[in-house]
XYZ file of C-alpha atoms in Angstrom:
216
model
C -13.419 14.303 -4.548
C -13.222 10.512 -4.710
C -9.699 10.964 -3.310
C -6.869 13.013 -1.053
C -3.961 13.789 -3.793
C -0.716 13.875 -2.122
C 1.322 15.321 -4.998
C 5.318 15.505 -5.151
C 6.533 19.049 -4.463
C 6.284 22.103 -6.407
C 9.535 21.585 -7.508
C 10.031 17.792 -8.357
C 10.790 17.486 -12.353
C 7.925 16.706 -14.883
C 6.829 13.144 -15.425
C 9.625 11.564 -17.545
C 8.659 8.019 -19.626
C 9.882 4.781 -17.637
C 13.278 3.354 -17.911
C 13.141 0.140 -19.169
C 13.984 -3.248 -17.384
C 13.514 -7.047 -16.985
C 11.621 -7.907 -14.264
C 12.772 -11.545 -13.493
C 10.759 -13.610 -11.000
C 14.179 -13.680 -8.946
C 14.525 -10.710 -8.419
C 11.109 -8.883 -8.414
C 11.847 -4.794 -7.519
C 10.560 -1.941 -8.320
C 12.792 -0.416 -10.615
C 10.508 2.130 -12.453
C 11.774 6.203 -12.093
C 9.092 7.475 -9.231
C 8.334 10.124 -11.464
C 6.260 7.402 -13.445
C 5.007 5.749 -10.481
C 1.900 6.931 -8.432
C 0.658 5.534 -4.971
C -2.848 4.643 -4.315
C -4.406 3.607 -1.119
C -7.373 1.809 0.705
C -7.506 2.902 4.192
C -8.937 0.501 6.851
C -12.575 0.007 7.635
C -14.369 3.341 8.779
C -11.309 4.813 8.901
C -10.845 8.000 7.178
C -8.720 8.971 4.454
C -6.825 11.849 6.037
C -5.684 9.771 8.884
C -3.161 8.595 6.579
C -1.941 11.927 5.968
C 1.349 11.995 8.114
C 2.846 9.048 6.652
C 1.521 9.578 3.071
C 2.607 13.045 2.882
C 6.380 11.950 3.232
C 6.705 9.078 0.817
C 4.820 11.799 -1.430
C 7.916 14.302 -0.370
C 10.086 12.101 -1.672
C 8.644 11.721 -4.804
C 5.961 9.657 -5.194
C 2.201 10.979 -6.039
C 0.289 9.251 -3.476
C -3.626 9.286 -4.046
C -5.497 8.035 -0.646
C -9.080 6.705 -1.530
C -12.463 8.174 -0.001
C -14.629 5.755 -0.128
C -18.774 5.561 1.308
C -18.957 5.397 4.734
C -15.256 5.080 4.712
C -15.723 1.602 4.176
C -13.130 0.095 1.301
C -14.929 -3.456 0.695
C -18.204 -1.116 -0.900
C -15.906 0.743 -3.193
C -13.261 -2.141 -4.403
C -12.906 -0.707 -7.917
C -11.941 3.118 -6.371
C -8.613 2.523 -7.668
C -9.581 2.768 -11.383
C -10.773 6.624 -10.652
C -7.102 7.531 -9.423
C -5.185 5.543 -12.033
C -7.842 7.328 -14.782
C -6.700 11.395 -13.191
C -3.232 10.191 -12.512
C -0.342 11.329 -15.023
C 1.562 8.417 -13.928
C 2.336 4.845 -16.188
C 2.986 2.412 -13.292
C 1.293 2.190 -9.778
C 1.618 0.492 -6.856
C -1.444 -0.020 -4.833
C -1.667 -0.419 -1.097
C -3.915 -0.933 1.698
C -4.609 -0.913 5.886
C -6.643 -3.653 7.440
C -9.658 -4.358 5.666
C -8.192 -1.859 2.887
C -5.242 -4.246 1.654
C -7.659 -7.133 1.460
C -9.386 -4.994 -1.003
C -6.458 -3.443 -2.433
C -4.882 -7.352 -3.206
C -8.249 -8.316 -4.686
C -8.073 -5.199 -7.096
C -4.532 -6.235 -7.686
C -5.237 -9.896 -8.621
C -8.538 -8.674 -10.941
C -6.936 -6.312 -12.823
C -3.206 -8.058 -13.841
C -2.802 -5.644 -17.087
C -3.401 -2.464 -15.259
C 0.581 -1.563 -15.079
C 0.387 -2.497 -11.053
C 3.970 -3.228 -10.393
C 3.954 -3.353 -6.551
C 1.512 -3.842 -3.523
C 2.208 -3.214 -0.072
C 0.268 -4.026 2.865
C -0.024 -2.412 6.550
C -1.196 -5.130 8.932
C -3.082 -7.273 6.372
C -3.192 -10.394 4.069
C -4.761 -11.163 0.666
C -8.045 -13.429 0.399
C -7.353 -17.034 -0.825
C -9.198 -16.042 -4.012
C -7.598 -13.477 -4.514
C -4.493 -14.785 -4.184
C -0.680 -13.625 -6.153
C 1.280 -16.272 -5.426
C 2.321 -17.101 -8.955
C 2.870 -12.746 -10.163
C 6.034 -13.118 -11.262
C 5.977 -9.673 -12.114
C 4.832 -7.921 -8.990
C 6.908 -6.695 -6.222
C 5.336 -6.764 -2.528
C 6.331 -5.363 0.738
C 4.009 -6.258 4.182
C 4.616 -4.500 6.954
C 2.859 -5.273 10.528
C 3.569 -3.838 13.843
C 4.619 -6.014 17.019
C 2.173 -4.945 19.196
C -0.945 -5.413 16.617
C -3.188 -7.541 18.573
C -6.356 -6.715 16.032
C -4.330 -8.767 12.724
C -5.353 -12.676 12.897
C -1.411 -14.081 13.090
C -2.652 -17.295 12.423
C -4.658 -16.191 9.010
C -1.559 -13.523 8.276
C 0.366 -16.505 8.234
C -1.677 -18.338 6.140
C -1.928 -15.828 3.349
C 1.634 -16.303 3.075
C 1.186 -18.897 0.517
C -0.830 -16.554 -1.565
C 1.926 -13.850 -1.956
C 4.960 -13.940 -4.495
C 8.030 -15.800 -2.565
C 10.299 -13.263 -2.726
C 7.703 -10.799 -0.849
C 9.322 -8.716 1.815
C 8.301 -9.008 5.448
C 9.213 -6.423 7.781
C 7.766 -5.262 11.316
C 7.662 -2.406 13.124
C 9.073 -2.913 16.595
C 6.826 -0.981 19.280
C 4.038 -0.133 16.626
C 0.263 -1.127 17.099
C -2.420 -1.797 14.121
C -3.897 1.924 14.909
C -0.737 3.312 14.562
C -0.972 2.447 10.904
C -3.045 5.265 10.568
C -3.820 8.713 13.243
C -6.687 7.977 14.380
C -6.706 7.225 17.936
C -6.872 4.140 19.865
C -8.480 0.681 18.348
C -10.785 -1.587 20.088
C -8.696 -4.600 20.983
C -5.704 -3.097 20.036
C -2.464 -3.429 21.863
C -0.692 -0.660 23.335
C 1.915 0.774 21.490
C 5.694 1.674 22.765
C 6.541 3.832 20.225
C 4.413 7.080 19.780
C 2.419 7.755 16.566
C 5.016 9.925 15.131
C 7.472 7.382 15.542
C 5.605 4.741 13.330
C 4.544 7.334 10.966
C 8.013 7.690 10.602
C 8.965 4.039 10.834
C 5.956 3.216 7.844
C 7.167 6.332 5.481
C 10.828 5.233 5.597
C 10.614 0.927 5.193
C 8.094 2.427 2.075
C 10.059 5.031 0.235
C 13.130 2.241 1.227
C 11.091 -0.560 -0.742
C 9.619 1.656 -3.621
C 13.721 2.754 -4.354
C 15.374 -0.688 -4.284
């Protein structure tokens, strides 16, 4: 399959059609029922899908169908239009489309190239948009990027940059004790930092500040 399907449980209620809502450029949310939202995610660079599992599995417990992309040689940047596959087999009306590393630098780029695709949120695990690429003036879009304290593999100085090409009212958060591997399970990264929290912890830590963001 072209994806891992995380579905809602067995028991969750059918799809029901979105409430409708203003969404002002104030106050950007999400404010769609997550019965009519779907995740879909581009892991980081030869990383594979499943070691997103853990973290994806919960937000989908609490709701959300969460669709993480295979892509060749587990490489996102070869396969930036994957996301059109899972929005086509998807039930859903509104997505929100996220990405690790490498993967939200394609997942922002897919974002910004395809504006009338019912994309209401982005979120982004230790990564930044291209300047190109860049959201700054989405009104519309709601975005939550999260990093991890002891991520020594994200460029701070570029991450800071690529502020200025996300919506102002984007949320920043960190993850005190996490490293950039620790987005994912998938052992230690090459020039990493070393982590203070364990991997369950910030599989934890990334499920709840998600689910948190996707229910404001």
């Amino acid at each position: 399959m072209a994806f891992t399907v995380l579905l809602q449980p067995r028991n969750a209620q059918p799809i029901q059609p979105p409430k409708r809502r203003t969404i002002g450029p104030s106050n950007t949310k999400l404010v769609l029922s997550k019965k009519d939202t779907a995740i879909i995610f581009y892991p980081g660079a030869f990383v594979q899908s499943d070691a997103y599992a853990i973290w994806a599995k919960d937000v989908a417990q609490a709701g959300y169908p969460v669709y993480v992309l295979k892509t060749p040689l587990s490489f996102s940047l070869i396969a930036q239009n994957k996301a059109d596959i899972a929005i086509k087999n998807s039930h859903a009306h509104h997505f929100v489309i996220g990405g690790h590393s490498l993967g939200g630098v394609v997942a922002s780029g897919y974002v910004a190239k395809h504006p009338k695709a019912h994309i209401t949120g982005l979120f982004l695990l230790a990564s930044y948009p291209q300047e190109k690429n860049h959201l700054a003036n989405r009104t519309n879009l709601a975005v939550l990027s999260l990093t991890a304290s002891q991520d020594q593999v994200l460029k701070q100085a570029n991450y800071r940059a690529a502020k200025a090409w996300l919506p102002k009212d984007t949320r920043y958060q960190t993850i005190r004790g996490g490293n950039h591997g620790g987005f994912g399970s998938y052992g230690p990264q090459k020039h990493d930092g070393q982590a203070t929290i364990s991997n369950a912890q910030q599989q934890t830590a990334i499920a709840d500040r998600v689910v948190a963001w996707l229910s404001c």
